[in-house]
Short mmCIF file of C-alpha atoms in Angstrom, two decimals:
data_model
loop_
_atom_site.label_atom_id
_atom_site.label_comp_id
_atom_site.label_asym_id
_atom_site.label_seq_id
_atom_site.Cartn_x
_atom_site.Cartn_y
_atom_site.Cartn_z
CA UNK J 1 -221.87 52.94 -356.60
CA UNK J 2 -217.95 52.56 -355.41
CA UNK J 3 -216.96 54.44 -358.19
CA UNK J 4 -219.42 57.26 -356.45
CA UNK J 5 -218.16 57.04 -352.99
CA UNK J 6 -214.75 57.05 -354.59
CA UNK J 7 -215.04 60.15 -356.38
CA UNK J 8 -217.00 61.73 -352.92
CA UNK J 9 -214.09 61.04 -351.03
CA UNK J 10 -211.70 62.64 -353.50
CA UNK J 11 -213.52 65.68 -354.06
CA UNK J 12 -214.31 66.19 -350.29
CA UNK J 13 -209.92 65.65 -349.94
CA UNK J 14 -209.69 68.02 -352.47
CA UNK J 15 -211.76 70.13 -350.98
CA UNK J 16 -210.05 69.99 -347.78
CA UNK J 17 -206.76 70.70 -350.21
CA UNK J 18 -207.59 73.92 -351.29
CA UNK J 19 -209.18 75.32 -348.11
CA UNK J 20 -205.93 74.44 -346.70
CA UNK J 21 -203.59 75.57 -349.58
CA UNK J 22 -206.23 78.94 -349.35
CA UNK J 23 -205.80 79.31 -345.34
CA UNK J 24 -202.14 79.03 -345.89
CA UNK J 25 -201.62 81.95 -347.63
CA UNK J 26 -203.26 84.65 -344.98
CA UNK J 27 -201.93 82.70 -342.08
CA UNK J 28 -199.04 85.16 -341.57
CA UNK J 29 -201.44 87.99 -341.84
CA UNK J 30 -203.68 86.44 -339.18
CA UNK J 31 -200.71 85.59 -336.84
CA UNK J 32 -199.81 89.50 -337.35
CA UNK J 33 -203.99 90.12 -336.53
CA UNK J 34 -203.74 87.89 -333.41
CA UNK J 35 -200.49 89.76 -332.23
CA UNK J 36 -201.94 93.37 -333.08
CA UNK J 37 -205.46 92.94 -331.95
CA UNK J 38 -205.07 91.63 -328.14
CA UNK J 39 -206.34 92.84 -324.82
CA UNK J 40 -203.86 95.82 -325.60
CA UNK J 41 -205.32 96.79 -328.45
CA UNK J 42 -208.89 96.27 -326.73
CA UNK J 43 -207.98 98.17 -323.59
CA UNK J 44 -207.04 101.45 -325.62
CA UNK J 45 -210.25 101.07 -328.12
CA UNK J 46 -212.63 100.41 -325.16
CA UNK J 47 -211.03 103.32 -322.98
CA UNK J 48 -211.40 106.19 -325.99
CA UNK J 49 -215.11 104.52 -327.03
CA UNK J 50 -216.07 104.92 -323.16
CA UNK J 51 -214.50 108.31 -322.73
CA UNK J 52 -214.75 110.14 -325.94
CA UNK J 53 -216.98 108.43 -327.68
CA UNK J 54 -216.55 107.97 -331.56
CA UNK J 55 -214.15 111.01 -331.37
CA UNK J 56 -210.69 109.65 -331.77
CA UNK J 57 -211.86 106.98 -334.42
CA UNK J 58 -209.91 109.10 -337.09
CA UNK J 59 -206.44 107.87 -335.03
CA UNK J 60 -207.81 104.12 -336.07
CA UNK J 61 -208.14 105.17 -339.61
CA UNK J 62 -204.55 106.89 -339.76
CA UNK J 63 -202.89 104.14 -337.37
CA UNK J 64 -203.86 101.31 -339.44
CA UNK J 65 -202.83 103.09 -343.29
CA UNK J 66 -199.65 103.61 -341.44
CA UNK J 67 -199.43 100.04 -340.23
CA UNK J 68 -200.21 98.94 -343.95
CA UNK J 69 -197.70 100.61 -345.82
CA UNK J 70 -194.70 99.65 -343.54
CA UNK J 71 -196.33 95.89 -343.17
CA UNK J 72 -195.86 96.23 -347.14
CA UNK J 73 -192.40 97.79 -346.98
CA UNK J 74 -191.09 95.67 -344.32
CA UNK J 75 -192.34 92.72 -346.28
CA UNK J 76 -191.05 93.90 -349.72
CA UNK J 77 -187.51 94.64 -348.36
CA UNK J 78 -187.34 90.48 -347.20
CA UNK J 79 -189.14 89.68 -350.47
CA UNK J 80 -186.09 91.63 -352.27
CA UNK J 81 -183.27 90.54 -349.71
CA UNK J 82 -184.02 87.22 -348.11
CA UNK J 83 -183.01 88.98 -345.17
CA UNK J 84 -185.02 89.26 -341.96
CA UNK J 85 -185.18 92.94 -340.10
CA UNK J 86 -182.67 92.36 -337.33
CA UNK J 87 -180.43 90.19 -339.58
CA UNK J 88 -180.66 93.44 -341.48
CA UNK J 89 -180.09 96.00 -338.68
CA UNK J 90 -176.99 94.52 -337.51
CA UNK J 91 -175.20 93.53 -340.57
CA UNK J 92 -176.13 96.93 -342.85
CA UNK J 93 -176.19 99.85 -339.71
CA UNK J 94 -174.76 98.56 -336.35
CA UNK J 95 -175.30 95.76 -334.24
CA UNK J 96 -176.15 97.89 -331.17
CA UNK J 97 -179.48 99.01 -333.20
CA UNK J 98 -180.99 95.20 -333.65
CA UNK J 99 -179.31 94.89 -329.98
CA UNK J 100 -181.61 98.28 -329.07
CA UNK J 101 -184.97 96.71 -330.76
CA UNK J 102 -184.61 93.34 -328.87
CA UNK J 103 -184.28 95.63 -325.52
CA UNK J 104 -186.67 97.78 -326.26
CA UNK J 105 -189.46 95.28 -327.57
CA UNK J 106 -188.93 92.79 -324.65
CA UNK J 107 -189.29 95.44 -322.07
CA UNK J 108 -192.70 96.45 -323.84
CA UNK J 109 -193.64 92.77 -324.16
CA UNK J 110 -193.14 92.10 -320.26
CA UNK J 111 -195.38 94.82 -319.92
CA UNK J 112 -198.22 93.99 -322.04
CA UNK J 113 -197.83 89.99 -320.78
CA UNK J 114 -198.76 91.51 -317.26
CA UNK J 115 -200.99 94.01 -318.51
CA UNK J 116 -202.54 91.23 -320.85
CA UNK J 117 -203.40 88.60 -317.60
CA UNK J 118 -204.32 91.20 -315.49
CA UNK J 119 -207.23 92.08 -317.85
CA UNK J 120 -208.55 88.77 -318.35
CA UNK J 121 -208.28 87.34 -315.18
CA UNK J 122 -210.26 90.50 -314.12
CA UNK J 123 -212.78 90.10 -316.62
CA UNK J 124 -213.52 86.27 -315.72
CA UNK J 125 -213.91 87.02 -312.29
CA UNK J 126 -216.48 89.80 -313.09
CA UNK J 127 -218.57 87.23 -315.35
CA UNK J 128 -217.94 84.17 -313.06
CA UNK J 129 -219.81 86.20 -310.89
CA UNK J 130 -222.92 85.73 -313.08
CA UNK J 131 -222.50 81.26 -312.52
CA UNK J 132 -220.68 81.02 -309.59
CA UNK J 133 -221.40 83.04 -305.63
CA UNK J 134 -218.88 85.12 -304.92
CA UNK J 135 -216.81 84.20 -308.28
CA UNK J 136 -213.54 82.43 -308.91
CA UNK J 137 -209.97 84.13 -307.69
CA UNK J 138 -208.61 86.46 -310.55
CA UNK J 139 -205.14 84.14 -309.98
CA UNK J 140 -206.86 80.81 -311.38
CA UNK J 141 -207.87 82.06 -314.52
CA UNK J 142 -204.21 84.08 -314.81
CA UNK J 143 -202.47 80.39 -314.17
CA UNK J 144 -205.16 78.90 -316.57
CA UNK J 145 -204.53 81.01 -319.77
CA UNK J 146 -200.88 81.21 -318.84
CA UNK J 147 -200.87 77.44 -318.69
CA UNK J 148 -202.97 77.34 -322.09
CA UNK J 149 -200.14 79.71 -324.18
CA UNK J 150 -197.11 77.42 -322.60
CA UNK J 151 -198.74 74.24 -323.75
CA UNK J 152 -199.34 75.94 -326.99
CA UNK J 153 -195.95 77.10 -327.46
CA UNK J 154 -194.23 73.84 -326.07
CA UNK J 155 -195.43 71.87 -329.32
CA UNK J 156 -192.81 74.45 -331.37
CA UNK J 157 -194.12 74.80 -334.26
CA UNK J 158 -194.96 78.25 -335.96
CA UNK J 159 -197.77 76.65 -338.56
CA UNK J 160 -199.24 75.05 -335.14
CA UNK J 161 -198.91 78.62 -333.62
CA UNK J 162 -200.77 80.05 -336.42
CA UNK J 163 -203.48 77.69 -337.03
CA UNK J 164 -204.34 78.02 -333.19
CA UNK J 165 -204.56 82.07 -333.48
CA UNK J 166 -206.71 81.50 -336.43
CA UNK J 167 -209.35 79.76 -334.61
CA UNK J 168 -208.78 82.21 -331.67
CA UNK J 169 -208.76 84.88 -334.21
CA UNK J 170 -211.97 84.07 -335.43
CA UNK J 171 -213.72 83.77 -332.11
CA UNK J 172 -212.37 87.15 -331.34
CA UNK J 173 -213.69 88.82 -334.22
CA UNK J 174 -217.43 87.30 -334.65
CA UNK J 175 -217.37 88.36 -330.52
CA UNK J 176 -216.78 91.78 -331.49
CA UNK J 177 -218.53 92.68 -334.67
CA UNK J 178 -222.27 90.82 -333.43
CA UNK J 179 -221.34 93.44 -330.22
CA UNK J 180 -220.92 96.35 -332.72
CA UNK J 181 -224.78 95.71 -334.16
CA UNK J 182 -226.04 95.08 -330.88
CA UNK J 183 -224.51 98.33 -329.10
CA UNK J 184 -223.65 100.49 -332.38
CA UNK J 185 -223.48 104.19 -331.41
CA UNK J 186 -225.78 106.76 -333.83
CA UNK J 187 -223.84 106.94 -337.48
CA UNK J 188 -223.40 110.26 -337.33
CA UNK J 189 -221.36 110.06 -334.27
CA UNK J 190 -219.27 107.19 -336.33
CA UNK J 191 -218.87 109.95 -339.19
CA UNK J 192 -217.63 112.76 -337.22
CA UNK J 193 -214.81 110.72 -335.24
CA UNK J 194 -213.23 110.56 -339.16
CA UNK J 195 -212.43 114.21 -338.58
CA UNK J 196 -209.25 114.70 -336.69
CA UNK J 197 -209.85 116.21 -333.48
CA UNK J 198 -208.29 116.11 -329.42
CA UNK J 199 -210.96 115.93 -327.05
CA UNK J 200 -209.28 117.31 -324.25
CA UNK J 201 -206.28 117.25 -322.34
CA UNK J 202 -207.39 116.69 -319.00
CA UNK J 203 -204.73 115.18 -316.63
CA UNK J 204 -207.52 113.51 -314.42
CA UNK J 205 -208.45 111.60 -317.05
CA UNK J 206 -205.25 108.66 -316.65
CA UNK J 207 -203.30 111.41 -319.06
CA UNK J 208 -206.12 113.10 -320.70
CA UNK J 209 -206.46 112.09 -324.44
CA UNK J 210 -202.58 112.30 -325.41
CA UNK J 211 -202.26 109.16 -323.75
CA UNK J 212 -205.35 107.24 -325.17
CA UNK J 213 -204.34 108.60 -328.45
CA UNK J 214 -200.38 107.38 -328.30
CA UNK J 215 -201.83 104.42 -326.75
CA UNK J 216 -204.13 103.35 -330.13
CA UNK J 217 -201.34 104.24 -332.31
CA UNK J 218 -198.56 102.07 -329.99
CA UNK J 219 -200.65 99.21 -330.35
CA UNK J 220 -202.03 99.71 -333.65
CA UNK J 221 -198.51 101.32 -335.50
CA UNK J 222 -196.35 98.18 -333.58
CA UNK J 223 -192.93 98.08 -334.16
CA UNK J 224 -193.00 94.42 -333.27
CA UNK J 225 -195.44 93.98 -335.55
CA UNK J 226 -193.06 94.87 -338.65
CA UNK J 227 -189.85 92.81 -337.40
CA UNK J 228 -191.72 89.86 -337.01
CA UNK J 229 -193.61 90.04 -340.02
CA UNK J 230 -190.32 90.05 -341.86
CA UNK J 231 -189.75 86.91 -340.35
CA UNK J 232 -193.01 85.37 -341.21
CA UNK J 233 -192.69 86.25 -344.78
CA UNK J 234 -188.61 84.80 -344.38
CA UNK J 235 -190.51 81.06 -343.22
CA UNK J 236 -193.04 81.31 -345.83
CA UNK J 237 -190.93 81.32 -348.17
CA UNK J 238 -192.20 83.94 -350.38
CA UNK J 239 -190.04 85.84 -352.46
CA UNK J 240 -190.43 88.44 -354.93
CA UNK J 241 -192.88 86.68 -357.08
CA UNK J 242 -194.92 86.35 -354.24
CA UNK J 243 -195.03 90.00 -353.86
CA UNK J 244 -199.29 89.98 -354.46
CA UNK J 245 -199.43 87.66 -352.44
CA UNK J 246 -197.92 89.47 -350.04
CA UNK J 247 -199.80 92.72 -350.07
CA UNK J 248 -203.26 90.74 -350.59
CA UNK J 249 -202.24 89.17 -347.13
CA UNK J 250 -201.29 92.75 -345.34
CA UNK J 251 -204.75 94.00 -346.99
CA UNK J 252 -206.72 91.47 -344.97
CA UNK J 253 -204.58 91.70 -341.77
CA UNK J 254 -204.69 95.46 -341.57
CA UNK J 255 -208.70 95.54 -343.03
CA UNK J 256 -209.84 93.17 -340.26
CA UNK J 257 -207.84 95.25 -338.06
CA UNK J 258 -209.64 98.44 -338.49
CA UNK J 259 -213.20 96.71 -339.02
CA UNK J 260 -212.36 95.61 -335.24
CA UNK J 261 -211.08 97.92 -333.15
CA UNK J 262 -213.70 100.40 -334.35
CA UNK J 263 -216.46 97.61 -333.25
CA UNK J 264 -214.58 97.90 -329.97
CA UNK J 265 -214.56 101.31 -329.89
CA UNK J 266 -218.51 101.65 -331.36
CA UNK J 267 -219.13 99.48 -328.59
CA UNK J 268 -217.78 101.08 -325.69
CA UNK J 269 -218.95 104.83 -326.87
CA UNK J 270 -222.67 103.48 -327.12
CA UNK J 271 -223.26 101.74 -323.49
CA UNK J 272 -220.31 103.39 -321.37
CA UNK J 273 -219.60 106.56 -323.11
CA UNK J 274 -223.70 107.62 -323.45
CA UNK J 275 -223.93 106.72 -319.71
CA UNK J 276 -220.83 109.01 -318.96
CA UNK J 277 -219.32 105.85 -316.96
CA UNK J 278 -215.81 106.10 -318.65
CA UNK J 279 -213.36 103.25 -318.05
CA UNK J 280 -210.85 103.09 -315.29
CA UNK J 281 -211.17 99.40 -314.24
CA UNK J 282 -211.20 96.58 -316.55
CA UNK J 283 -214.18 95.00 -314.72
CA UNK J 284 -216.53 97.63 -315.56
CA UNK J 285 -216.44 96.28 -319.05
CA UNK J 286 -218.85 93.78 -317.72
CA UNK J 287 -220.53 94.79 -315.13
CA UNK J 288 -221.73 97.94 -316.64
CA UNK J 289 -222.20 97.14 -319.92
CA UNK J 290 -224.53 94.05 -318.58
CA UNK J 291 -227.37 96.40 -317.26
CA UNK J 292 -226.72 98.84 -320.21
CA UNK J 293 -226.49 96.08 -323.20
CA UNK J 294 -227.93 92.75 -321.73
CA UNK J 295 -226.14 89.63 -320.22
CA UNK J 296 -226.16 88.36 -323.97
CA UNK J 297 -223.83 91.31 -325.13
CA UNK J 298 -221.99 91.44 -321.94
CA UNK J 299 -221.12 87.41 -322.27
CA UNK J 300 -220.31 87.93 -325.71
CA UNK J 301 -217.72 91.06 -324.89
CA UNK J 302 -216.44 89.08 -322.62
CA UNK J 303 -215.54 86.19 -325.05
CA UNK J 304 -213.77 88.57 -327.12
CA UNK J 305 -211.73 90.00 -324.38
CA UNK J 306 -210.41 86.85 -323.12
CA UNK J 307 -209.75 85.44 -326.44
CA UNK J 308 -207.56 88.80 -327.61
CA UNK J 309 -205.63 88.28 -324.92
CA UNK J 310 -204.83 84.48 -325.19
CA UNK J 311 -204.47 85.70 -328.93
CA UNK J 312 -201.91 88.22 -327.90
CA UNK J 313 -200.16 86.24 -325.59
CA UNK J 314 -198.70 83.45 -328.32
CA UNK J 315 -196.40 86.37 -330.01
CA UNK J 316 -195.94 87.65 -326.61
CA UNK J 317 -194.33 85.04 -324.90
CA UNK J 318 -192.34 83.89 -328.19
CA UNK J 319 -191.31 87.98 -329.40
CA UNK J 320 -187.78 87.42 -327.24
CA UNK J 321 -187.16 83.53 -328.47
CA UNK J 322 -187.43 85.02 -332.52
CA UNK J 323 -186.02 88.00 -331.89
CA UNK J 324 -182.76 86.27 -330.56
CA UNK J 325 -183.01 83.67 -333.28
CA UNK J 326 -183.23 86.42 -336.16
CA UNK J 327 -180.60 88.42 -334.80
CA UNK J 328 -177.97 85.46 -334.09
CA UNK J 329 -178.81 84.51 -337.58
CA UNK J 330 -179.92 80.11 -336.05
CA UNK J 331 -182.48 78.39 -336.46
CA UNK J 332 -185.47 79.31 -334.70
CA UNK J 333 -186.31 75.71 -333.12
CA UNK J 334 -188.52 76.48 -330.16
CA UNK J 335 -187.88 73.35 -328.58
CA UNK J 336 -184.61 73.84 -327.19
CA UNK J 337 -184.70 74.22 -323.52
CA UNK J 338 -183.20 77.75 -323.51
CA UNK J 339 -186.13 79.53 -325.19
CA UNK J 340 -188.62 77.30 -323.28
CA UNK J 341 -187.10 78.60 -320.18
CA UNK J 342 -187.06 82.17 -321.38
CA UNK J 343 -191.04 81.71 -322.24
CA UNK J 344 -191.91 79.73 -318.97
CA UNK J 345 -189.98 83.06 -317.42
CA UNK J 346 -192.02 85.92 -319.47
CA UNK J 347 -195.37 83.63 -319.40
CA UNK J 348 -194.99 83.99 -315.32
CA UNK J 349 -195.09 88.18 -315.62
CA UNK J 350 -198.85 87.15 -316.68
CA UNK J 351 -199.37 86.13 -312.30
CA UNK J 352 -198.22 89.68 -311.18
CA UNK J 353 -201.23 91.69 -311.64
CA UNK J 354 -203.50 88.69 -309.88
CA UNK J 355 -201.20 87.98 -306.94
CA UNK J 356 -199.93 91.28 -306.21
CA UNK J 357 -202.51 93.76 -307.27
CA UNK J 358 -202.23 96.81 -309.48
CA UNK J 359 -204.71 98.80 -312.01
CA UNK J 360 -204.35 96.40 -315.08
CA UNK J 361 -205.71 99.04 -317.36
CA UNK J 362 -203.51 101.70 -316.89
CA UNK J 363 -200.55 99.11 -316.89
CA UNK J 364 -201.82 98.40 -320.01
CA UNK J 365 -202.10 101.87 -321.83
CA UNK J 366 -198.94 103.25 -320.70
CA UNK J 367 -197.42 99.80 -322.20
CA UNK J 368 -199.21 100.20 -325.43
CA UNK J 369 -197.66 104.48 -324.91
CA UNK J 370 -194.62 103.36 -324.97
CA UNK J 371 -194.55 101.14 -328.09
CA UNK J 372 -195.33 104.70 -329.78
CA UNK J 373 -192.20 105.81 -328.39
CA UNK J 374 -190.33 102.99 -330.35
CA UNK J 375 -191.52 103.82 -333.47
CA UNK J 376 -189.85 106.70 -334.88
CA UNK J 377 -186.29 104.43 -335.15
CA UNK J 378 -188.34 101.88 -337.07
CA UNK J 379 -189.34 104.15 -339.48
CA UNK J 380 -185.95 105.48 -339.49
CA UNK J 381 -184.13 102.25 -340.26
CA UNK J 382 -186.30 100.96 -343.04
CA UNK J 383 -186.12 104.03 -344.70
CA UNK J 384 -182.42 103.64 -344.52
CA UNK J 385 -182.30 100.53 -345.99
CA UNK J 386 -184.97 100.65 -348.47
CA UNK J 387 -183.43 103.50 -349.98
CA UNK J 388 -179.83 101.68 -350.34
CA UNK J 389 -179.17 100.44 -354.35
CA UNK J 390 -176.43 97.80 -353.08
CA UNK J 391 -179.34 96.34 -351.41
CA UNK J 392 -182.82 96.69 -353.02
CA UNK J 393 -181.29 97.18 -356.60
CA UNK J 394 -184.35 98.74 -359.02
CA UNK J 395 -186.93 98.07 -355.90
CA UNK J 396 -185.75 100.87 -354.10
CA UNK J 397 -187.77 103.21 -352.52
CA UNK J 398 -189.36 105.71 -355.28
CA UNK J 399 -190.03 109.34 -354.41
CA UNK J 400 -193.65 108.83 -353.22
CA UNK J 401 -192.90 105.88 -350.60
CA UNK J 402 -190.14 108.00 -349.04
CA UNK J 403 -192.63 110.35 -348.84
CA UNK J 404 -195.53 108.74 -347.15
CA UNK J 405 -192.64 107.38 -344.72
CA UNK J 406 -191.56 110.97 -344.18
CA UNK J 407 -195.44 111.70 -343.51
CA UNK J 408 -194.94 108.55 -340.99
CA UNK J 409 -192.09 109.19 -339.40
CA UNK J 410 -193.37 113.07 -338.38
CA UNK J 411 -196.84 111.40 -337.19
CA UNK J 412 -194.43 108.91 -335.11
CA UNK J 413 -192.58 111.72 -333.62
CA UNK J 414 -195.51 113.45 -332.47
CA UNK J 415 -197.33 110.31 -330.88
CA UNK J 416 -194.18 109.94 -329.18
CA UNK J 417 -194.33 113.52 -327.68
CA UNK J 418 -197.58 113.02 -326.72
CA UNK J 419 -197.13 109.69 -324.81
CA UNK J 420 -194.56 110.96 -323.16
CA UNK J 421 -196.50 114.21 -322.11
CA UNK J 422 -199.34 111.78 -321.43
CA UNK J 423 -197.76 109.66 -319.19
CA UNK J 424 -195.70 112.81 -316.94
CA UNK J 425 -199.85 114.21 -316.92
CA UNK J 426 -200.24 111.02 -315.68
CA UNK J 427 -197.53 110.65 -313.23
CA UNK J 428 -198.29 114.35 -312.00
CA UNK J 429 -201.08 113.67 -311.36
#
């Protein structure tokens, strides 16, 4: 009988062993999920669902192949080089260009952190509406979830970071997909949005299309995204033997991406886009999708939203901490008082939109615009390096990569046009 109980008990730990060891491996890739697939990310799907339907679902299709191949090319040049992005940047083109990306991706970061609160706080007043007269102050739930990320972060370890997103991760995608079967536009609507197409270009429309379009690709094709994965695969330790391992993990991150945000988008164009409601105001996410879809799929959006952004918010608040820790070369101990400072500091932008008003939306899809913008150099400098011998030895790039990054780099230049000519529509208007 002992001998029974023993061998129970070992199994179950081995058990426990391998779903670890098994969880391990696509950790980084759901860290990169939980970063990619916030309220940003939500905002942009939900706005082109609700206001062009299934139309612009070919810029998911062609956002996420290009966020595959330079997840992969990113990763391969650490796998080769044991050298992170920045570390890269500044020792093999100039230090002013890792200098440029830590600029550049902060300033998008503080805007997404406010753009991210706003959102959320927005939605759970709208749906403490439903449980509570009169609802609970936007500000509460800002300081809450703001509060929740700091606590988080303050333990300092990246495998705690990543185990937390997973859960949140999780949460977050059943949310969105059981919405996508309960609200699922007509498939042939889902068909035609494969073919490339611009709806319109109507300024009164926050920018027209150009700047829901540059919006999906910003925070879909993130530069962010492809720095910090280099540092993810750097911790892991993988090198090149690793390399499946590798590209099996950047198959489910960038999969589950897609699968997503076109359940976002599916869900928006069958409640708010058939009504012709649109989407100007976060709120309306609730309380017109809750006489449209039920209080069940309303609730359950809801989840989603507010666990996307808590999702988002972990890389957020840290993106300045690594960044700084990648390009000084030290190691990146989050529990030295200088980067908890510079997190308590970035983690307050999340108040702004609660205690001083604003249109959290729009904050958020020029944000997201402006990522697009950043793009083009990050193709730029990767093809650079990945094409250097000194460096990447027999693993540089072949003729067909440089293509495809050629292929990129032109589809980066013209999102980049068009958020820019989406947000001076915008501002013109």
């Amino acid at each position: 009988m002992m001998d029974k109980v023993t061998s129970g008990i070992a199994s179950e730990i081995s058990f426990r062993q391998k779903l670890s060891r098994t969880l391990a491996l696509f950790l980084p890739g759901i860290f990169l999920l939980g970063f990619n697939l916030g309220t940003g990310s939500v905002t942009a799907m939900a706005k082109a669902g609700a206001e062009y339907g299934m139309a612009l679902l070919w810029t998911i299709v062609a956002s996420c192949l290009c966020t595959f191949f330079m997840i992969n090319l990113y990763g391969r040049y650490t796998l080769v080089t044991g050298e992170t992005a920045l570390e890269a940047f500044k020792k093999h083109i100039h230090p002013a260009v890792g200098m440029y990306f830590i600029a550049a991706l902060t300033l998008g970061v503080c805007g997404s952190v406010m753009g991210v609160m706003g959102i959320v706080a927005e939605i759970c007043y709208e749906w403490s509406k439903t449980m509570v007269d009169g609802g609970i102050a936007p500000i509460y739930f800002a300081a809450s979830f703001s509060a929740l990320v700091f606590f988080i972060f303050w333990n300092g370890k990246t495998e705690f970071f990543e185990r937390s997103l997973a859960v949140i991760v999780a949460i977050m995608s059943a949310s969105f997909l059981i919405n996508f079967f309960i609200m699922m536009p007509p498939p042939v609507d889902i068909l035609k949005g494969l073919i490339p197409s611009i709806p319109d270009v109507d300024p009164d429309k926050n920018g027209g299309a150009l700047l829901v379009i540059a919006s999906m690709v910003g925070t879909t094709v993130f530069s962010g995204l492809f720095i910090i994965r280099t540092t993810l695969v750097k911790e892991a330790g993988w090198t090149l033997k690793d390399a499946k391992t590798q590209r099996n993990d950047a198959i489910v991150s960038v999969g589950l991406m897609f699968i997503i945000s076109a359940a976002i988008m599916a869900a928006a164009a069958g409640t708010l886009y058939a009504e012709g409601v649109g989407l100007s105001k976060a709120s309306q996410m609730i309380t017109l999708l809750e006489p449209l879809a039920g209080p069940l799929a309303a609730s359950i959006f809801a989840v989603g939203i507010i666990s996307a952004g808590v999702s988002s918010q972990f890389p957020n608040v840290l993106m300045l901490p690594w960044l700084i820790c990648d390009y000084t070369g030290t190691e990146r101990d989050m529990t030295l008082p200088r980067y908890r400072l510079m997190v308590f500091l970035i983690s307050l932008l999340g108040l702004v939109v609660p205690l001083f008003g604003g249109r959290p939306v729009l904050v958020m899809i020029v944000s997201q615009a402006f990522n697009a913008v950043i793009l083009p150099a990050t193709v730029i400098c990767i093809f650079y390096l990945c094409n250097q011998s000194k460096l990447m030895g027999q693993h540089r790039n072949k003729l067909i990569s440089n293509g495809i990054l050629t292929a990129i780099l032109v589809f980066s230049l013209f999102t980049s046009f068009i958020a820019l000519k989406g947000v001076v529509q915008l501002l013109a208007g």
